[in-house]
Short mmCIF file of C-alpha atoms in Angstrom, two decimals:
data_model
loop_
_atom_site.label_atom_id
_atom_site.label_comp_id
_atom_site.label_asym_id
_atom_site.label_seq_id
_atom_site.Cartn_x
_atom_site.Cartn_y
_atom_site.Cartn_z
CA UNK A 131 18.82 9.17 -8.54
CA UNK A 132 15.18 10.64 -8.82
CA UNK A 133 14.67 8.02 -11.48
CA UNK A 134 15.27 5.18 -8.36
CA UNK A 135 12.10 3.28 -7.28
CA UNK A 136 13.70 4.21 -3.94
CA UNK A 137 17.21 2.98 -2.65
CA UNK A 138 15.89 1.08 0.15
CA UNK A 139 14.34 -1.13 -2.02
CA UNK A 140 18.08 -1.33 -3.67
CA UNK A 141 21.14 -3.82 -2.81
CA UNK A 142 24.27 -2.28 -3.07
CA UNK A 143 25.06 -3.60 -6.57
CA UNK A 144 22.27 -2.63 -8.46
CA UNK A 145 22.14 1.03 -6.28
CA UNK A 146 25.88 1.61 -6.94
CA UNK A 147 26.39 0.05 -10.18
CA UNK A 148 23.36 -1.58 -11.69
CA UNK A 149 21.29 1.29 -11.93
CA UNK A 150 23.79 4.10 -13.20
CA UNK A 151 24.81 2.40 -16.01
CA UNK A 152 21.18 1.84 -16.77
CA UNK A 153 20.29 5.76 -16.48
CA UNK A 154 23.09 5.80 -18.99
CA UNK A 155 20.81 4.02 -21.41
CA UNK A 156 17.88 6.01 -20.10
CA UNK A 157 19.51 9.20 -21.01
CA UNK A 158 20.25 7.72 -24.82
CA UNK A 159 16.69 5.94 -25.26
CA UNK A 160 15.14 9.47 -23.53
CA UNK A 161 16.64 11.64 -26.66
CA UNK A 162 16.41 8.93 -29.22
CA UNK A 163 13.10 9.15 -28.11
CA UNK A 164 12.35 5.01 -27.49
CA UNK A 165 9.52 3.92 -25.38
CA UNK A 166 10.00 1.66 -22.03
CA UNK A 167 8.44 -1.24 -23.25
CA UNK A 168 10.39 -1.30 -26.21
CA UNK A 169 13.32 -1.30 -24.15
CA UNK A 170 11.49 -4.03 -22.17
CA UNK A 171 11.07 -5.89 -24.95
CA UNK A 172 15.05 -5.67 -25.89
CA UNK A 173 15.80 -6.84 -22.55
CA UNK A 174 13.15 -10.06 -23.30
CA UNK A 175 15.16 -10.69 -26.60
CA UNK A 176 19.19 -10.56 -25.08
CA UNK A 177 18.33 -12.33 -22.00
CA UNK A 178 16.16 -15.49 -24.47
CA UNK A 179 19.07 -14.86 -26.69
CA UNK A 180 21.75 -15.72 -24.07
CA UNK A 181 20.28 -19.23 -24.00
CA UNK A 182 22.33 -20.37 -26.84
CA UNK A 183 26.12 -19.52 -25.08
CA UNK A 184 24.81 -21.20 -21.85
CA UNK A 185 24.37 -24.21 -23.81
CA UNK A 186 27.80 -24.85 -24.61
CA UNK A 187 29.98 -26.53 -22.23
CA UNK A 188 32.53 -24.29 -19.89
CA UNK A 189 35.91 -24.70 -19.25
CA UNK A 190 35.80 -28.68 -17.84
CA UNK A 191 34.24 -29.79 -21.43
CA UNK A 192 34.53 -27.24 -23.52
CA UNK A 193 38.09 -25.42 -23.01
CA UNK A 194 38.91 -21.77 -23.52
CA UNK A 195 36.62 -21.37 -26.27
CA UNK A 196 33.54 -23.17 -23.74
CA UNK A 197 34.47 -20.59 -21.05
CA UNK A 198 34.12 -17.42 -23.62
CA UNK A 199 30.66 -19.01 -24.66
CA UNK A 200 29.63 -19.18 -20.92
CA UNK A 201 31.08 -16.08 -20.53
CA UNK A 202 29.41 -13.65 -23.20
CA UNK A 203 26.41 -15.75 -21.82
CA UNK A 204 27.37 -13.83 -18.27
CA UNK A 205 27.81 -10.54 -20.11
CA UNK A 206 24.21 -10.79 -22.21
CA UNK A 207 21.87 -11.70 -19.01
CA UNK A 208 24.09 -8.66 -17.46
CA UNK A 209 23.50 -6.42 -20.50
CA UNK A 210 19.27 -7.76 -20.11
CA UNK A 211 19.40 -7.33 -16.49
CA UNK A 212 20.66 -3.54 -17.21
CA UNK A 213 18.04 -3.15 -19.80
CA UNK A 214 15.21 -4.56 -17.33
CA UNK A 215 16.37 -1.70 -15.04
CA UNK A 216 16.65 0.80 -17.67
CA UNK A 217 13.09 0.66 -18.83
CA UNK A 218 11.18 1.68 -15.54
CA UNK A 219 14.12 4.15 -15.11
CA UNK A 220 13.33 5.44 -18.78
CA UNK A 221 9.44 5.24 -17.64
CA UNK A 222 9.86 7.71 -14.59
CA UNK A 223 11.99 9.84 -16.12
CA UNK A 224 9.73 10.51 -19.12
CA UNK A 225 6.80 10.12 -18.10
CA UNK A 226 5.53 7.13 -20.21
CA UNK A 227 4.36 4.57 -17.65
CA UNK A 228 1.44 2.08 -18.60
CA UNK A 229 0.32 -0.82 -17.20
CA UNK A 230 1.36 -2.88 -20.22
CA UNK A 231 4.64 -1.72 -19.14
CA UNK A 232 3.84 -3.16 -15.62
CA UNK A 233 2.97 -6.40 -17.02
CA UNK A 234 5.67 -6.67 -19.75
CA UNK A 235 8.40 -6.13 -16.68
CA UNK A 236 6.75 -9.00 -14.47
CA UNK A 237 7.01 -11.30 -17.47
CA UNK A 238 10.88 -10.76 -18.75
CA UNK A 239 12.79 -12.68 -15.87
CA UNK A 240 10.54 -15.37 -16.79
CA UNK A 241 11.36 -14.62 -20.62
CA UNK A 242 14.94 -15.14 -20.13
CA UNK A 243 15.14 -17.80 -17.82
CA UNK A 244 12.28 -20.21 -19.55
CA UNK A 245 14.65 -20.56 -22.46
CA UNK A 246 18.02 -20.72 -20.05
CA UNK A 247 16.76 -23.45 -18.31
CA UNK A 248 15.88 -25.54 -21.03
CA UNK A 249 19.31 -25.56 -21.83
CA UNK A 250 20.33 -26.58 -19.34
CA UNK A 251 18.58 -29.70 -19.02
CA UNK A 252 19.74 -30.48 -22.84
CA UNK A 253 23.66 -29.47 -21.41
CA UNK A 254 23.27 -32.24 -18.49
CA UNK A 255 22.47 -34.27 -21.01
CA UNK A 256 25.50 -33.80 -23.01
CA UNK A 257 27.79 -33.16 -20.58
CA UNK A 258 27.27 -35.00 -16.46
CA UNK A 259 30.77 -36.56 -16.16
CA UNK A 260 31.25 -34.43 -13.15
CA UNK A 261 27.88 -35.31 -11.40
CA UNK A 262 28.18 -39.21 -12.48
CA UNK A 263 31.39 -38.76 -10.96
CA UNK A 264 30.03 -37.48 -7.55
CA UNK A 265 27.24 -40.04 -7.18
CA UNK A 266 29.51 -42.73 -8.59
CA UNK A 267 27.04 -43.87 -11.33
CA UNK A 268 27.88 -45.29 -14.59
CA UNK A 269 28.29 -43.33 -17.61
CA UNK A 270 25.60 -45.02 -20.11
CA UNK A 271 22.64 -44.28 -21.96
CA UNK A 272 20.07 -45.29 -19.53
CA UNK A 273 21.57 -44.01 -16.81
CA UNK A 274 21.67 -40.89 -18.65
CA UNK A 275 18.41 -40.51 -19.56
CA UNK A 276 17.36 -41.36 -16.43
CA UNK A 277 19.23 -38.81 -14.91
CA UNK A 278 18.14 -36.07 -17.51
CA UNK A 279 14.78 -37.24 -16.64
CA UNK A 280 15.33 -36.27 -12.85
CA UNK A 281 17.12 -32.97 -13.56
CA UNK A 282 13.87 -31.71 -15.90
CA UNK A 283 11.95 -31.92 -13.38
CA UNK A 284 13.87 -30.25 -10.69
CA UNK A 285 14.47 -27.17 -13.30
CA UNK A 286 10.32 -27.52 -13.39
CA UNK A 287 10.28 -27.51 -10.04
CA UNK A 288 13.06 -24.46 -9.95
CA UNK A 289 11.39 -22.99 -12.30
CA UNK A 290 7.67 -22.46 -11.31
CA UNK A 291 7.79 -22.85 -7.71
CA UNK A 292 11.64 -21.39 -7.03
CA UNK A 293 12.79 -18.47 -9.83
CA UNK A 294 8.97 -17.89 -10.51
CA UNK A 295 7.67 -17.85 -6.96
CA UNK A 296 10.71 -16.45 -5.12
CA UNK A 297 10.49 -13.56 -7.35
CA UNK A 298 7.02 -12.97 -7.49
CA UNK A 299 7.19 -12.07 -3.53
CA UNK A 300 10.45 -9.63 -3.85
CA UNK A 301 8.79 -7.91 -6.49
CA UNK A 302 5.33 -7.46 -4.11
CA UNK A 303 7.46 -6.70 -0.85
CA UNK A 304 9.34 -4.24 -2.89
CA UNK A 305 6.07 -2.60 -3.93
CA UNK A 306 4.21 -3.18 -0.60
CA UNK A 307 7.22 -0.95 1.21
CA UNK A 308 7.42 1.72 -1.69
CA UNK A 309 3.47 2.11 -0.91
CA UNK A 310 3.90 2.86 2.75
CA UNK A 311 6.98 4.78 1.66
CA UNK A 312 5.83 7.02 -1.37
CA UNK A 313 1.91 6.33 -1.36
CA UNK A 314 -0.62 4.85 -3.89
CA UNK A 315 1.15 7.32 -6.60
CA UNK A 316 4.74 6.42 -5.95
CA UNK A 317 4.11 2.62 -5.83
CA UNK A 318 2.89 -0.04 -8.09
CA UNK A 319 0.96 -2.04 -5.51
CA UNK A 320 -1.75 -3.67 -7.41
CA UNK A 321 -4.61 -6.32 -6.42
CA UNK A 322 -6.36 -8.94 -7.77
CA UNK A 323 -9.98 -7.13 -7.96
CA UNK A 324 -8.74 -3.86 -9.51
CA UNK A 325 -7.18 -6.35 -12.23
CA UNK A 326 -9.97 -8.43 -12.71
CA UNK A 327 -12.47 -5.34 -13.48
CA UNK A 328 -9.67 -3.62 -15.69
CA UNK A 329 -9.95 -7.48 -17.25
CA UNK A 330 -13.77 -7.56 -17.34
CA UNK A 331 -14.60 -4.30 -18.58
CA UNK A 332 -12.01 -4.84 -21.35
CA UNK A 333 -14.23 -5.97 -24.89
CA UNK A 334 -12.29 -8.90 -26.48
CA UNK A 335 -12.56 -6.97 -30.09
CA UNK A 336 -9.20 -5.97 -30.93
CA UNK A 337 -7.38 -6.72 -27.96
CA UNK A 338 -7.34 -10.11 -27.93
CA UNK A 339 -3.36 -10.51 -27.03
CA UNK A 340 -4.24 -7.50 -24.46
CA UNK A 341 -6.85 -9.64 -23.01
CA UNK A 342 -4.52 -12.16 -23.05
CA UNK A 343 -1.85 -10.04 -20.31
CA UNK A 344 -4.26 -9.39 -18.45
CA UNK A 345 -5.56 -12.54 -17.78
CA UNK A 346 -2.19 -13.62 -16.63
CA UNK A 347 -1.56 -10.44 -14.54
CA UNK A 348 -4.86 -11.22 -12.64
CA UNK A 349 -3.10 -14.84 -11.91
CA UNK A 350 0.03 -13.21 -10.93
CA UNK A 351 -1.62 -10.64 -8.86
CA UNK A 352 -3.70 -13.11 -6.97
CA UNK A 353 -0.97 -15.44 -6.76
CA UNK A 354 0.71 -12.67 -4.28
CA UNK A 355 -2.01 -12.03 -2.27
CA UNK A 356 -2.51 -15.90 -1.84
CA UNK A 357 1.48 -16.04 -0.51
CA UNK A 358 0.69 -13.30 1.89
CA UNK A 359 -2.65 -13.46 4.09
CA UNK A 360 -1.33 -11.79 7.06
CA UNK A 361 -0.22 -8.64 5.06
CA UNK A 362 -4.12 -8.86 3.55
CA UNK A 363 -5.33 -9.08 6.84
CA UNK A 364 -3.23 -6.47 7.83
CA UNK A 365 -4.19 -4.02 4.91
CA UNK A 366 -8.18 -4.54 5.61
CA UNK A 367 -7.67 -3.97 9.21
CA UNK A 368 -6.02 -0.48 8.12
CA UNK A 369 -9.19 0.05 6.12
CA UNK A 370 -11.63 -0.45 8.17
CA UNK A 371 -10.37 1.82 11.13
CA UNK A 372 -8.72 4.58 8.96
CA UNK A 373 -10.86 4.24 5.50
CA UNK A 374 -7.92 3.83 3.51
CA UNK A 375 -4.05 3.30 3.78
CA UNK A 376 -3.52 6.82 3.22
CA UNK A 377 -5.31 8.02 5.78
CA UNK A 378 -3.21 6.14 8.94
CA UNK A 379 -1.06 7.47 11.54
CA UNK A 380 2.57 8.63 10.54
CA UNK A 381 3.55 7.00 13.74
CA UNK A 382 2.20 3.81 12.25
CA UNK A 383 3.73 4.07 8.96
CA UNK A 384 6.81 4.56 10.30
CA UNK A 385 6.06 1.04 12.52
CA UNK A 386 5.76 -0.77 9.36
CA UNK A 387 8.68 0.68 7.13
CA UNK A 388 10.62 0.08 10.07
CA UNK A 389 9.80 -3.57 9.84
CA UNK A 390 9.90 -3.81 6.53
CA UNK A 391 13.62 -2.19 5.80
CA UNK A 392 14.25 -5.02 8.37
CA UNK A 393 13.14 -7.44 5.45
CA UNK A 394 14.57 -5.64 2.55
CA UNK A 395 17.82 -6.72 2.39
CA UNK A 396 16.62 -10.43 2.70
CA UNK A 397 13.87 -9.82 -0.06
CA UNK A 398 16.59 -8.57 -2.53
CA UNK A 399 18.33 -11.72 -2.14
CA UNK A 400 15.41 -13.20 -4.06
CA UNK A 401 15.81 -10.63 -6.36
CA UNK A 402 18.43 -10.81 -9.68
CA UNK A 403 21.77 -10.31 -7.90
CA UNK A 404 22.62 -12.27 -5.18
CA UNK A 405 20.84 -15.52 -7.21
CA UNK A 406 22.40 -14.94 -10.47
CA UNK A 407 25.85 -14.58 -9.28
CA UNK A 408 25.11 -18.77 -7.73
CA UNK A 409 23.51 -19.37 -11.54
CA UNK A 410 27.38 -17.93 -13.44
CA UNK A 411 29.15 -19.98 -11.17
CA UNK A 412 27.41 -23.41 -11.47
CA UNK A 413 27.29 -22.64 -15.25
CA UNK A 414 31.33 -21.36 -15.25
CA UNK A 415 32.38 -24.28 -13.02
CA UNK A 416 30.30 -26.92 -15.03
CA UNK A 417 27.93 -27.95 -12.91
CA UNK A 418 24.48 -25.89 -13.83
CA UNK A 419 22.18 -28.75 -12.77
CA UNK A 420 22.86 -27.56 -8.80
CA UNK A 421 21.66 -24.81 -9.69
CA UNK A 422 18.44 -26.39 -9.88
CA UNK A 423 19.34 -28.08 -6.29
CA UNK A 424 20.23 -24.63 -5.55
CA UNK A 425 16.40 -22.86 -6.20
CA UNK A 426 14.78 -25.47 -4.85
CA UNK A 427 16.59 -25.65 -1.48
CA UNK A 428 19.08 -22.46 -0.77
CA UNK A 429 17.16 -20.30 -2.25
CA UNK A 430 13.84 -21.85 -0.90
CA UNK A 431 14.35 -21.44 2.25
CA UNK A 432 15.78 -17.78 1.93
CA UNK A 433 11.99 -17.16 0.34
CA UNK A 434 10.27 -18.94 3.68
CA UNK A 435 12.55 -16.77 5.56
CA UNK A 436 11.59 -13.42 4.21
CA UNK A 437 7.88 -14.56 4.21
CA UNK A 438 7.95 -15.16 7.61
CA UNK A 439 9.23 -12.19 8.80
CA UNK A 440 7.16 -9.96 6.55
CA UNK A 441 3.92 -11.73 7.60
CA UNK A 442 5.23 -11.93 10.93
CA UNK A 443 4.92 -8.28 11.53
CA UNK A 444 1.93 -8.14 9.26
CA UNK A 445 -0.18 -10.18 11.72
CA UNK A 446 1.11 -8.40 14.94
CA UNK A 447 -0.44 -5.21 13.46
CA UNK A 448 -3.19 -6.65 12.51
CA UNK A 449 -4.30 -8.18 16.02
CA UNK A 450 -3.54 -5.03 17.28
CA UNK A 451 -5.99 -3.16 14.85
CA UNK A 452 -8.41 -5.13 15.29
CA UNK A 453 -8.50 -5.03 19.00
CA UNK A 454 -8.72 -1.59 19.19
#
């Protein structure tokens, strides 16, 4: 398990199943000698590629042959999700991390899921007998589009402000408690300013598409420390009485890993698992417009949840810092 980010940062699936079947992979990309982001890449390519089986109708519409569609669709965003553990796995135990790597692993939820969703939208629009049905509206064109109107923009709205969002702060909570857990070197804690010199002292000859990552990771990075001014107050504080995070009391570390395993298990809710298994069933029982419903609101306020208790603790160490 040396190749584990660290298993408090784990839920049980991914610790127990998840990730051994990805250092499985690991092991065969190590001595077929395959770089991470390749495998990153891969992962991109099966998860976008799932798209077309979750556009085909599931067992209500579409019969035995819909429910094998929807589920090889289960099995491919399983096989990506392995993949998109695999490749930091592959990373740590070789050696080859890179920041391009960094970026490239931010961006493939979003990879698979941009695609996925627009299906979904184009399946409501095929197939909403069972929602009509519900709401007791009448099956015709209008109504229809209308209807496939609504649900595009609640998969927007799932989209950039739920999936994107949600995950966005597991993936910095993750990083913020490996930090206090590992240090600088066992973490990839990264903020805005570091990002935007990297970006900056970058020339635009011949790394245009670089250029292009980076701008986006600068977003995404500030994006984070936007969500999460307590935990910014909270890190400044720690700077300006100890000079760096490195340099605090154990007794204080300890304080906020303490708080922060507290949050853990809520934070990997937001993570792959425990929202994907909601995503299969919506899509297996033929319903995969709630799981629009489902970002927005269930998942939403599991998100203001974990926020709140992570910047809960944040500030009470910060007031304390900065009254001493």
């Amino acid at each position: 398990m040396s190749t584990l980010k660290s298993s408090e940062t784990e839920d049980w699936l991914d610790y127990r199943v998840i990730r051994p079947l990805s250092y499985l992979w690991a092991v065969l990309f190590a001595k077929l000698d395959i770089h991470p982001n390749t495998v990153t890449i891969m992962s991109m390519i099966i998860g976008a590629g799932s798209a077309y089986f979750y556009a085909q109708p599931s067992f209500y519409y579409g019969g035995t042959y819909g429910l094998m569609m929807n589920i090889i669709a289960v099995l491919l965003l399983l096989w990506a999700d392995i993949f998109d553990c695999c490749d930091g796995q592959l990373a740590r135990m070789t050696g080859k991390k890179s920041r391009l790597g960094r970026i490239l692993d931010g961006v493939a939820g979003f990879a698979w899921f941009v695609p996925i969703y627009i299906v979904l939208v184009y399946r409501f629009y095929c197939h909403h007998d069972i929602e009509f049905g519900w709401l007791g509206i009448e099956n015709n064109e209008q109504n229809t589009l209308i209807a496939t109107a609504i649900v595009f923009v609640l998969g927007l709205i799932s989209g950039i402000a739920g999936l994107s969002g949600q995950q966005r702060l597991a993936d910095y909570y993750i990083q913020v408690h490996l930090f206090f857990l590992k240090g600088e070197q066992g973490s990839e804690l990264d903020n805005s300013a570091q990002q935007q010199k990297i970006y900056d002292e970058t020339p635009w000859k011949g790394n245009n598409v670089w250029k292009f990552f980076l701008k986006n990771y600068v977003a995404y990075t500030r994006k984070q420390e936007a969500t999460t001014p307590q935990f910014q107050r909270m890190m400044a504080a720690i700077k300006e009485k100890y000079g760096s995070a490195s340099n605090i009391p154990a007794s204080l570390r300890e304080e906020i890993l303490q708080h922060s395993r507290g949050v853990m298990p809520f934070n990997g809710a937001l993570t792959f698992n425990f929202r994907t298994a909601f995503f299969w069933l919506f899509c297996l029982c033929d319903i995969p417009a709630m799981n629009f419903v489902w970002e927005i609101v269930g998942m939403g306020l599991l998100w203001a949840y974990t926020r709140h208790r992570h910047e809960a603790f944040c500030k009470d160490i910060a007031d304390r810092l900065t009254k001493l």
